Coordinates of C-alpha atoms (C1' of nucleotides) in Angstrom, one line a residue:
Chain A
M1 CA -10.6 -31.5 -2.2
L2 CA -13.0 -28.8 -3.0
F3 CA -15.6 -28.2 -0.4
G4 CA -18.4 -25.7 -0.1
R5 CA -17.7 -22.2 1.1
H6 CA -19.3 -22.8 4.5
A7 CA -18.8 -26.5 4.8
L8 CA -16.6 -26.2 7.8
S9 CA -18.3 -23.3 9.5
R10 CA -21.8 -24.6 10.2
V11 CA -22.3 -24.3 13.9
G12 CA -22.8 -27.7 15.4
E13 CA -21.3 -29.5 12.5
S14 CA -20.2 -32.9 13.8
S15 CA -18.4 -34.4 10.9
A16 CA -14.7 -35.0 11.5
V17 CA -12.4 -32.3 10.3
T18 CA -9.2 -33.8 9.1
S19 CA -5.9 -32.2 9.1
D20 CA -5.8 -32.6 5.3
M21 CA -8.9 -30.4 4.8
I22 CA -7.3 -27.7 6.9
W23 CA -3.9 -27.6 5.1
A24 CA -4.9 -28.5 1.6
P25 CA -5.3 -24.9 0.2
L26 CA -2.0 -23.7 1.8
F27 CA -0.1 -26.7 0.5
Q28 CA -1.6 -26.3 -3.0
R29 CA -0.5 -22.7 -3.0
L30 CA 3.0 -23.4 -1.6
K31 CA 3.6 -26.1 -4.1
T32 CA 2.7 -24.0 -7.1
T33 CA 4.3 -20.9 -5.7
T34 CA 7.7 -21.7 -4.3
G35 CA 8.2 -25.4 -4.6
A36 CA 7.7 -26.8 -1.2
D37 CA 9.6 -29.8 0.3
D38 CA 7.1 -32.6 1.0
R39 CA 8.7 -33.4 4.3
D40 CA 8.3 -29.8 5.5
L41 CA 4.7 -30.0 4.6
E42 CA 4.2 -33.3 6.4
A43 CA 5.8 -31.8 9.5
L44 CA 3.4 -28.8 9.3
A45 CA 0.4 -31.0 8.9
A46 CA 1.4 -32.9 12.0
L47 CA 1.2 -29.8 14.2
P48 CA -1.6 -29.5 16.7
F49 CA -4.2 -26.8 16.0
T50 CA -7.4 -25.5 17.4
L51 CA -10.4 -24.8 15.1
R52 CA -12.5 -21.7 15.7
T53 CA -15.4 -20.4 13.7
F54 CA -16.2 -16.7 13.2
R55 CA -19.3 -15.1 12.0
E56 CA -19.4 -12.5 9.2
N57 CA -18.0 -9.2 10.4
Q58 CA -16.6 -10.7 13.6
A59 CA -13.1 -9.6 14.6
V60 CA -10.4 -12.3 14.5
L61 CA -7.7 -10.0 15.7
R62 CA -7.9 -6.4 16.9
D63 CA -5.3 -3.7 16.6
G64 CA -3.1 -3.9 19.7
E65 CA -3.7 -7.5 20.6
Q66 CA -0.8 -9.8 21.3
P67 CA -1.8 -13.2 20.0
S68 CA 0.1 -16.3 21.1
E69 CA -1.0 -18.2 18.0
C70 CA -0.9 -17.8 14.2
C71 CA -4.0 -18.5 12.2
L72 CA -4.6 -20.4 9.0
I73 CA -7.8 -19.7 7.1
A74 CA -9.4 -23.1 6.5
D75 CA -12.6 -21.8 5.0
G76 CA -14.1 -18.5 4.3
F77 CA -12.7 -15.0 3.7
C78 CA -11.1 -12.4 6.0
F79 CA -9.6 -8.9 5.5
R80 CA -7.1 -6.7 7.2
S81 CA -8.1 -3.1 7.8
K82 CA -7.0 0.0 9.6
T83 CA -9.4 2.6 10.9
I84 CA -8.2 6.2 11.1
V85 CA -9.3 8.8 13.7
D86 CA -12.1 10.2 11.7
G87 CA -13.7 6.8 11.3
R88 CA -12.7 6.1 7.7
R89 CA -11.5 2.5 7.2
Q90 CA -9.1 1.2 4.7
I91 CA -9.0 -2.5 3.7
L92 CA -5.4 -3.6 3.3
S93 CA -5.7 -7.1 2.0
I94 CA -8.2 -9.8 1.4
H95 CA -7.4 -13.3 2.7
I96 CA -8.7 -16.6 1.3
P97 CA -8.4 -20.2 2.4
G98 CA -4.8 -21.2 2.7
D99 CA -3.6 -17.8 3.8
L100 CA -1.7 -17.2 7.1
P101 CA -2.6 -13.6 7.7
N102 CA -0.7 -13.0 10.9
L103 CA 2.6 -14.9 10.4
Q104 CA 4.3 -11.6 11.3
N105 CA 3.3 -12.2 15.0
L106 CA 5.9 -14.9 15.1
H107 CA 8.4 -12.0 15.3
F108 CA 6.4 -9.0 16.6
P109 CA 4.0 -9.5 19.5
T110 CA 1.5 -6.8 18.7
V111 CA -0.8 -6.6 15.7
D112 CA -1.0 -3.2 14.1
H113 CA -4.3 -3.6 12.3
D114 CA -7.6 -5.4 12.5
L115 CA -8.3 -8.9 11.0
I116 CA -12.0 -9.3 10.4
A117 CA -14.1 -12.2 9.0
L118 CA -15.6 -11.2 5.7
S119 CA -17.9 -14.2 5.6
D120 CA -18.6 -16.9 8.2
C121 CA -15.3 -18.7 8.3
T122 CA -13.2 -21.3 10.0
L123 CA -9.7 -20.7 11.2
A124 CA -7.1 -23.1 12.5
F125 CA -4.9 -21.6 15.3
I126 CA -1.4 -22.9 15.8
A127 CA 0.7 -22.0 18.8
H128 CA 3.7 -19.8 18.1
K129 CA 5.7 -22.2 20.3
A130 CA 4.9 -25.2 18.1
L131 CA 5.7 -23.2 15.0
N132 CA 9.0 -21.9 16.3
D133 CA 10.1 -25.3 17.5
L134 CA 9.4 -26.7 14.0
I135 CA 11.2 -23.8 12.3
S136 CA 14.3 -24.4 14.5
Q137 CA 14.2 -28.1 13.6
R138 CA 13.5 -27.6 9.9
S139 CA 14.9 -24.4 8.5
G140 CA 13.0 -25.1 5.3
V141 CA 9.7 -24.3 7.1
G142 CA 11.1 -21.0 8.2
D143 CA 12.2 -20.1 4.7
M144 CA 8.8 -21.1 3.4
F145 CA 7.1 -18.8 5.9
W146 CA 9.5 -16.0 5.2
R147 CA 8.7 -16.3 1.5
D148 CA 5.0 -16.2 2.3
T149 CA 5.4 -12.9 4.2
L150 CA 7.4 -11.6 1.3
V151 CA 4.6 -12.4 -1.2
D152 CA 2.2 -10.7 1.2
A153 CA 4.4 -7.6 1.1
A154 CA 4.5 -7.7 -2.7
V155 CA 0.7 -7.8 -2.7
S156 CA 0.7 -4.7 -0.5
R157 CA 3.0 -2.8 -2.8
E158 CA 0.8 -3.6 -5.8
W159 CA -2.2 -2.5 -3.7
I160 CA -0.5 0.9 -3.2
V161 CA -0.1 1.2 -7.0
N162 CA -3.8 0.3 -7.4
V163 CA -5.1 2.9 -4.9
G164 CA -2.6 5.5 -5.8
Q165 CA -2.5 5.6 -9.6
R166 CA -5.1 3.6 -11.4
S167 CA -8.5 5.1 -12.4
T168 CA -11.3 3.7 -10.3
H169 CA -12.5 1.5 -13.2
N170 CA -9.0 0.0 -13.7
R171 CA -8.7 -0.3 -9.9
L172 CA -11.8 -2.4 -9.5
A173 CA -10.8 -4.6 -12.4
H174 CA -7.3 -5.1 -11.0
L175 CA -8.6 -6.0 -7.6
I176 CA -11.0 -8.6 -9.1
V177 CA -8.4 -10.1 -11.4
E178 CA -5.9 -10.4 -8.5
L179 CA -8.4 -12.2 -6.4
R180 CA -9.4 -14.4 -9.2
E181 CA -5.8 -15.5 -9.8
R182 CA -5.3 -16.3 -6.1
L183 CA -8.6 -18.2 -6.0
R184 CA -7.8 -20.1 -9.1
L185 CA -4.6 -21.3 -7.4
I186 CA -6.7 -23.0 -4.7
G187 CA -9.4 -24.3 -7.1
R188 CA -12.1 -21.9 -6.4
V189 CA -12.8 -20.5 -9.8
I190 CA -15.4 -22.3 -11.9
D191 CA -15.9 -21.0 -15.5
N192 CA -16.1 -17.3 -15.3
T193 CA -17.7 -17.2 -11.9
F194 CA -16.2 -17.0 -8.4
E195 CA -17.0 -15.6 -5.0
I196 CA -15.7 -12.4 -3.6
P197 CA -18.0 -11.8 -0.7
L198 CA -17.4 -8.0 -0.4
T199 CA -20.3 -5.6 -0.2
Q200 CA -20.0 -2.5 -2.4
E201 CA -19.1 -0.5 0.6
Q202 CA -16.2 -2.9 1.3
F203 CA -15.1 -2.8 -2.3
G204 CA -15.0 0.9 -1.8
E205 CA -12.9 0.6 1.4
A206 CA -10.5 -1.6 -0.4
M207 CA -10.1 0.9 -3.2
G208 CA -10.2 4.1 -1.2
V209 CA -13.5 5.4 -2.6
T210 CA -17.0 5.7 -1.2
S211 CA -19.7 3.1 -1.7
V212 CA -21.7 5.5 -3.8
H213 CA -18.8 5.8 -6.2
T214 CA -18.3 2.0 -6.2
N215 CA -21.8 1.7 -7.2
R216 CA -21.3 4.1 -10.1
I217 CA -18.3 2.1 -11.3
L218 CA -20.1 -1.2 -11.1
R219 CA -23.0 0.1 -13.0
E220 CA -20.7 1.3 -15.8
L221 CA -18.9 -2.0 -15.9
R222 CA -22.2 -3.8 -16.1
I223 CA -23.5 -1.6 -18.9
D224 CA -20.2 -2.0 -20.8
G225 CA -20.6 -5.7 -20.5
V226 CA -17.4 -6.3 -18.6
L227 CA -18.6 -8.0 -15.4
E228 CA -21.5 -8.4 -13.1
L229 CA -21.4 -8.5 -9.3
Q230 CA -24.3 -9.9 -7.3
R231 CA -24.2 -10.6 -3.6
G232 CA -20.6 -11.4 -3.6
T233 CA -20.5 -13.5 -6.8
V234 CA -18.5 -12.1 -9.7
R235 CA -19.4 -13.1 -13.2
I236 CA -16.9 -12.1 -16.0
L237 CA -18.8 -11.2 -19.1
N238 CA -16.0 -10.0 -21.3
E239 CA -12.6 -11.4 -20.4
H240 CA -10.8 -9.2 -23.0
K241 CA -12.3 -6.0 -21.8
L242 CA -11.5 -7.0 -18.2
Q243 CA -7.8 -7.6 -19.0
E244 CA -7.6 -4.3 -20.8
L245 CA -8.9 -2.5 -17.7
A246 CA -7.0 -4.5 -15.1
Q247 CA -3.5 -4.2 -16.7
F248 CA -2.7 -7.2 -14.6
D249 CA 0.8 -8.5 -14.4
G250 CA 0.8 -11.3 -11.9
R251 CA 4.6 -11.6 -11.4
Y252 CA 4.3 -10.1 -8.0
L253 CA 2.3 -13.1 -6.8
Q254 CA 5.2 -15.4 -7.5
M255 CA 2.9 -18.1 -8.8
S256 CA 5.6 -20.1 -10.6
P257 CA 8.7 -21.4 -8.8
S258 CA 11.0 -20.2 -11.6
S259 CA 10.2 -16.5 -11.4
Chain B
M1 CA 29.1 8.9 13.5
L2 CA 27.1 11.5 11.7
F3 CA 28.5 12.4 8.3
G4 CA 27.3 14.8 5.6
R5 CA 24.7 13.7 3.2
H6 CA 27.1 13.3 0.3
A7 CA 30.2 12.5 2.3
L8 CA 30.6 9.1 0.7
S9 CA 29.4 9.8 -2.7
R10 CA 31.8 12.5 -4.0
V11 CA 33.3 11.1 -7.2
G12 CA 37.0 10.6 -6.7
E13 CA 36.8 10.7 -3.0
S14 CA 39.9 8.9 -1.8
S15 CA 39.4 8.7 1.9
A16 CA 39.1 5.2 3.2
V17 CA 35.6 4.0 3.7
T18 CA 35.5 1.8 6.8
S19 CA 33.1 -1.0 7.4
D20 CA 31.9 0.9 10.4
M21 CA 30.7 3.8 8.4
I22 CA 28.7 1.5 6.1
W23 CA 27.0 -0.4 8.8
A24 CA 26.5 2.2 11.5
P25 CA 23.0 3.4 10.5
L26 CA 21.6 -0.1 10.1
F27 CA 23.0 -1.2 13.4
Q28 CA 21.7 1.8 15.2
R29 CA 18.3 1.1 13.8
L30 CA 18.4 -2.6 14.6
K31 CA 19.4 -2.0 18.1
T32 CA 16.6 0.4 18.8
T33 CA 14.1 -1.6 16.9
T34 CA 14.4 -5.3 17.6
G35 CA 17.3 -5.6 20.0
A36 CA 20.1 -7.1 18.0
D37 CA 22.7 -9.5 19.2
D38 CA 26.2 -7.9 19.1
R39 CA 27.8 -11.0 17.8
D40 CA 25.3 -11.2 14.9
L41 CA 26.2 -7.6 14.1
E42 CA 29.9 -8.3 14.3
A43 CA 29.5 -11.2 11.9
L44 CA 27.5 -8.9 9.5
A45 CA 30.2 -6.2 9.6
A46 CA 32.8 -8.8 8.7
L47 CA 31.1 -9.6 5.4
P48 CA 32.8 -8.5 2.2
F49 CA 31.0 -5.8 0.2
T50 CA 31.4 -3.7 -2.9
L51 CA 30.7 0.0 -2.8
R52 CA 29.0 1.6 -5.8
T53 CA 27.8 5.2 -6.1
F54 CA 24.7 6.3 -8.0
R55 CA 23.7 9.7 -9.3
E56 CA 20.4 11.3 -8.6
N57 CA 17.7 9.6 -10.6
Q58 CA 19.9 6.7 -11.6
A59 CA 18.3 3.2 -11.4
V60 CA 19.8 0.9 -8.8
L61 CA 17.6 -2.0 -9.8
R62 CA 15.1 -2.3 -12.6
D63 CA 11.8 -4.2 -12.7
G64 CA 12.6 -7.7 -13.9
E65 CA 16.3 -7.8 -13.0
Q66 CA 17.7 -10.7 -11.1
P67 CA 20.4 -9.3 -8.8
S68 CA 22.9 -11.6 -7.1
E69 CA 23.5 -9.2 -4.3
C70 CA 21.6 -7.3 -1.7
C71 CA 22.2 -3.7 -1.2
L72 CA 22.6 -1.6 1.9
I73 CA 22.2 2.2 1.7
A74 CA 25.3 3.7 3.1
D75 CA 24.5 7.3 2.2
G76 CA 21.8 9.1 0.4
F77 CA 18.2 8.3 -0.4
C78 CA 16.5 5.8 -2.8
F79 CA 12.9 5.0 -3.6
R80 CA 10.9 2.1 -4.9
S81 CA 8.4 2.7 -7.6
K82 CA 6.2 1.0 -10.1
T83 CA 5.2 2.5 -13.5
I84 CA 1.9 1.5 -15.0
V85 CA 1.2 1.2 -18.7
D86 CA -0.1 4.7 -19.2
G87 CA 3.1 6.1 -17.7
R88 CA 1.9 7.1 -14.3
R89 CA 4.4 6.2 -11.6
Q90 CA 3.7 5.3 -7.9
I91 CA 6.4 5.7 -5.3
L92 CA 6.1 2.8 -3.0
S93 CA 8.6 3.6 -0.3
I94 CA 11.5 5.9 0.6
H95 CA 14.7 4.4 1.7
I96 CA 17.3 6.1 3.9
P97 CA 20.8 5.1 5.1
G98 CA 20.7 1.8 7.0
D99 CA 17.9 0.4 4.8
L100 CA 18.2 -2.9 2.9
P101 CA 15.7 -2.3 0.2
N102 CA 16.0 -5.6 -1.7
L103 CA 16.4 -8.2 1.0
Q104 CA 13.4 -10.0 -0.6
N105 CA 15.8 -11.1 -3.4
L106 CA 17.4 -13.5 -1.0
H107 CA 14.3 -15.6 -1.6
F108 CA 12.9 -14.4 -4.9
P109 CA 15.2 -13.9 -7.8
T110 CA 13.3 -11.3 -9.7
V111 CA 12.6 -7.7 -8.5
D112 CA 9.0 -6.6 -9.3
H113 CA 9.6 -2.8 -9.1
D114 CA 12.3 -0.2 -9.7
L115 CA 14.7 1.0 -7.1
I116 CA 16.0 4.5 -8.0
A117 CA 18.5 6.9 -6.4
L118 CA 16.7 9.9 -5.0
S119 CA 19.9 11.8 -4.4
D120 CA 23.4 11.0 -5.2
C121 CA 24.1 8.0 -3.0
T122 CA 26.4 5.2 -2.0
L123 CA 25.3 1.6 -1.7
A124 CA 27.2 -1.4 -0.3
F125 CA 26.4 -4.6 -2.3
I126 CA 26.7 -7.9 -0.4
A127 CA 26.6 -11.2 -2.3
H128 CA 23.5 -13.4 -1.6
K129 CA 25.9 -16.3 -1.2
A130 CA 27.7 -14.6 1.7
L131 CA 24.5 -13.6 3.3
N132 CA 22.9 -17.0 3.0
D133 CA 26.1 -18.7 4.4
L134 CA 26.0 -16.4 7.4
I135 CA 22.3 -17.0 7.9
S136 CA 22.7 -20.7 7.9
Q137 CA 25.5 -20.4 10.5
R138 CA 23.8 -17.8 12.7
S139 CA 20.0 -18.1 12.6
G140 CA 19.8 -14.8 14.6
V141 CA 20.9 -13.0 11.5
G142 CA 18.1 -14.6 9.5
D143 CA 15.6 -13.7 12.1
M144 CA 16.8 -10.1 12.1
F145 CA 16.4 -9.9 8.4
W146 CA 13.0 -11.5 8.4
R147 CA 11.9 -8.9 11.0
D148 CA 13.3 -6.2 8.8
T149 CA 11.2 -7.3 5.9
L150 CA 8.2 -7.5 8.2
V151 CA 8.7 -3.8 9.2
D152 CA 9.0 -3.0 5.6
A153 CA 5.7 -4.7 5.0
A154 CA 4.1 -2.8 7.9
V155 CA 5.3 0.5 6.4
S156 CA 3.7 -0.5 3.1
R157 CA 0.4 -1.2 4.8
E158 CA 0.4 2.2 6.4
W159 CA 1.2 3.7 3.0
I160 CA -1.9 2.1 1.7
V161 CA -3.9 3.8 4.4
N162 CA -2.3 7.1 3.7
V163 CA -3.0 7.0 0.0
G164 CA -6.4 5.4 0.3
Q165 CA -8.1 7.3 3.1
R166 CA -6.4 10.4 4.3
S167 CA -7.0 13.9 2.9
T168 CA -4.1 15.2 0.9
H169 CA -3.1 17.6 3.7
N170 CA -3.1 14.8 6.2
R171 CA -1.4 12.6 3.7
L172 CA 1.6 14.9 3.2
A173 CA 1.9 15.5 7.0
H174 CA 1.9 11.8 7.7
L175 CA 4.5 11.1 5.1
I176 CA 6.7 13.8 6.5
V177 CA 6.3 12.7 10.1
E178 CA 7.0 9.1 9.2
L179 CA 10.2 10.0 7.4
R180 CA 11.2 12.2 10.3
E181 CA 10.8 9.4 12.8
R182 CA 12.9 7.1 10.7
L183 CA 15.5 9.8 10.1
R184 CA 15.6 10.6 13.8
L185 CA 16.4 6.9 14.5
I186 CA 19.7 7.3 12.6
G187 CA 20.5 10.7 13.9
R188 CA 19.6 12.8 10.9
V189 CA 17.1 15.2 12.5
I190 CA 18.5 18.5 13.8
D191 CA 16.1 20.8 15.6
N192 CA 13.0 21.0 13.4
T193 CA 14.9 20.6 10.2
F194 CA 15.8 17.6 8.1
E195 CA 16.3 16.5 4.6
I196 CA 13.7 14.7 2.4
P197 CA 15.2 15.3 -1.1
L198 CA 11.9 14.8 -3.0
T199 CA 10.8 17.2 -5.7
Q200 CA 7.2 18.3 -5.5
E201 CA 6.4 15.9 -8.3
Q202 CA 7.9 13.0 -6.4
F203 CA 5.9 13.9 -3.3
G204 CA 2.9 13.7 -5.6
E205 CA 4.0 10.3 -6.9
A206 CA 4.3 9.1 -3.4
M207 CA 0.9 10.4 -2.4
G208 CA -1.0 9.5 -5.6
V209 CA -1.7 13.1 -6.7
T210 CA -0.3 15.4 -9.3
S211 CA 2.6 17.8 -8.8
V212 CA 0.2 20.7 -9.3
H213 CA -1.9 19.6 -6.4
T214 CA 1.1 18.9 -4.3
N215 CA 2.1 22.5 -4.9
R216 CA -1.4 23.6 -3.7
I217 CA -1.1 21.6 -0.5
L218 CA 2.4 22.9 0.3
R219 CA 1.2 26.4 -0.2
E220 CA -1.6 26.0 2.2
L221 CA 0.6 24.3 4.8
R222 CA 3.0 27.1 4.4
I223 CA 0.3 29.8 4.7
D224 CA -1.1 28.0 7.7
G225 CA 2.3 28.1 9.3
V226 CA 2.6 24.3 9.6
L227 CA 5.8 23.6 7.6
E228 CA 8.0 24.8 4.8
L229 CA 9.7 22.8 2.2
Q230 CA 12.6 24.2 0.2
R231 CA 14.7 22.2 -2.1
G232 CA 14.3 19.0 -0.2
T233 CA 14.7 20.5 3.3
V234 CA 11.7 20.4 5.6
R235 CA 11.3 22.9 8.4
I236 CA 8.6 22.3 10.9
L237 CA 7.0 25.6 11.9
N238 CA 4.2 24.3 14.2
E239 CA 4.7 20.9 15.7
H240 CA 1.3 20.8 17.2
K241 CA -0.6 21.5 14.0
L242 CA 1.6 19.0 12.2
Q243 CA 0.8 16.3 14.7
E244 CA -2.9 17.1 14.4
L245 CA -2.8 16.7 10.6
A246 CA -0.5 13.6 10.5
Q247 CA -2.5 11.5 13.0
F248 CA 0.7 9.6 13.3
D249 CA 0.9 6.4 15.4
G250 CA 4.3 5.0 15.0
R251 CA 3.7 1.6 16.4
Y252 CA 4.0 0.0 13.0
L253 CA 7.6 1.1 12.8
Q254 CA 8.4 -1.2 15.7
M255 CA 10.8 1.3 17.1
S256 CA 10.9 -0.1 20.6
P257 CA 12.0 -3.7 21.3
S258 CA 9.1 -4.2 23.7
S259 CA 6.2 -3.5 21.2
Chain C
dC1 C1' -46.9 -14.0 6.2
dG2 C1' -45.4 -9.4 7.1
dC3 C1' -42.0 -6.5 9.0
dC4 C1' -37.5 -4.8 9.4
dG5 C1' -32.8 -3.9 8.4
dC6 C1' -29.3 -3.8 5.2
dA7 C1' -27.4 -3.7 0.9
dC8 C1' -28.1 -1.6 -3.3
dT9 C1' -29.5 2.2 -6.4
dT10 C1' -30.0 6.8 -8.1
dA11 C1' -30.0 11.9 -8.7
dA12 C1' -28.6 16.6 -7.5
dC13 C1' -25.3 19.2 -5.8
dA14 C1' -20.6 20.2 -3.4
dT15 C1' -15.9 19.6 -3.2
dT16 C1' -11.6 17.9 -4.5
dT17 C1' -8.4 16.9 -7.8
dG18 C1' -6.6 16.9 -12.6
dT19 C1' -5.4 19.4 -16.9
dT20 C1' -3.6 22.9 -19.5
dG21 C1' -0.8 26.6 -20.2
dG22 C1' 1.7 30.1 -18.8
dG23 C1' 5.0 32.5 -15.9
dT24 C1' 9.0 32.8 -12.3
dT25 C1' 13.0 31.2 -9.8
dT26 C1' 17.0 28.5 -9.2
dG27 C1' 21.2 26.3 -10.1
dC28 C1' 24.4 24.8 -13.3
dC29 C1' 27.3 25.1 -17.3
dT30 C1' 30.0 27.6 -20.6
Chain D
dA1 C1' 27.8 37.1 -17.1
dG2 C1' 24.4 34.7 -20.1
dG3 C1' 21.7 30.8 -21.3
dC4 C1' 19.5 26.7 -20.4
dA5 C1' 16.9 23.1 -18.1
dA6 C1' 14.5 21.8 -14.3
dA7 C1' 11.8 22.9 -10.5
dC8 C1' 8.5 25.7 -8.7
dC9 C1' 4.3 28.5 -8.8
dC10 C1' -0.3 29.9 -10.1
dA11 C1' -4.9 30.6 -12.3
dA12 C1' -8.9 29.0 -15.1
dC13 C1' -11.3 25.5 -16.3
dA14 C1' -12.6 20.3 -16.7
dA15 C1' -13.3 16.0 -14.7
dA16 C1' -13.6 12.9 -10.9
dT17 C1' -15.3 11.9 -6.5
dG18 C1' -17.7 12.9 -2.2
dT19 C1' -22.1 14.2 0.2
dT20 C1' -26.7 14.1 1.0
dA21 C1' -31.0 12.4 0.6
dA22 C1' -34.0 9.9 -1.2
dG23 C1' -35.9 5.5 -3.0
dT24 C1' -36.0 -0.1 -4.1
dG25 C1' -35.4 -4.9 -3.3
dC26 C1' -34.2 -8.8 -0.9
dG27 C1' -33.5 -12.1 3.0
dG28 C1' -34.0 -13.2 7.8
dC29 C1' -36.8 -13.4 11.7
dG30 C1' -40.8 -13.0 14.7

DNA sequence: CGCCGCACTTAACATTTGTTGGGTTTGCCT
DNA sequence: AGGCAAACCCAACAAATGTTAAGTGCGGCG
């Protein structure tokens, strides 16, 4: 079920893209997270969708747009961001395969932030109408989606804590551990290495600091033997030290159905 | 429909508390926000509830609890917060009459943060079972609640931007303008004066700065003739300067049904 | 192959924010 | 009225973070 990071996004790729490949990460996450009903998932997988590919840095959705579809990340990474008047930009969340980053548009027509491709990526677009029809037939699907937006909200709250209270070292460690746990859920963590294709500037925008300062932090973490970051690939050098810095309590991710 | 800030919370108060008084702020907000169906609201108002009062600083919900009820703020203010291991605390959101701060527990049993009374306040508790029964009968109620949690999420995202990117002066101005707009919606803003019963330390915890620095900012805003804050009462002195600082774009609050 | 742009890197300096410690005011309680 | 605790206020100094202004290295493209 694992496929390469850009497997789906090569321009001109002619291999058949099956529905399975599109939905697998989401289903894997939903099963682990909230205990999904198989028939709800089957109904989802039967929905028609349109595939579109985006290049690194290309906008998927712009602040103010009124999309008529929801998108599912099939491959690659995206991020939400808001830019304030003086040009500073805050990254609000990172999205990975299996995420539905604009489910909220099922209820509110206008997006209030940008959604931008972090790497070349492939998204499946599903019409609001099709989703709403399915939800009205199978209330379990609506509940599942509601839960998904609630986890999204919980991630945002933890993001506030990160930016507001943690030291920048702890902040970077926490961000990385959160991403790793989410990537692990969809099978993207091998050994101590995984991909987070953010530039140092983007890490800074996620943490609310400048790229220069991000660079300072990374150097210190490297010198202290905690982790290395090279062109978007994270390598954990000392798991214990990382945990100590991250102070990570993953309950907010709702990764076990019992919680 | 307006009643004093502590009208419902005086210990020993014997006047009858009608369902209307409890639901009025929420209904006022929902009508302005998302266009609510009157019959859905009537059905809500018919639900049984239990009133409980809390003293300033008392915990309504603790991180890790598994409540069997959702609460509606009938009177007074509450806030969500998370405390990290070194004792620092981040305020995640401020809640005012008409807010349903733990709707998410309809779907997830465990709360992942604290909910604390900011002032003496009165909350109406409604059993999950009663809410879920109503939702399964009237899907409009479920949709309304889903929308409410989505607005809550949008407020959290803007909070991230505030803490992450804005200068502390702008940050305080933005926080105050957001609260004012939400208070205005439920009729709590008179002239240029309204209540935000936060101490300077709590303003700091909301913005991710220390109380000493909050005090610095407030002094400068006072000297610059922007606003005054005295014992939880905000007085706007210069609306134009305030707007300039706050850079407030309220679309994320979804205050008009058309947006 | 060589050039070019972008990410990364670093240092010196400026500015913001935190820390400490003390004082003042306010409101409540007795 | 007097005393107490909490909030507010402020200044001096320390630490964290931003700004500016340079490099360096790498990968893509002509």
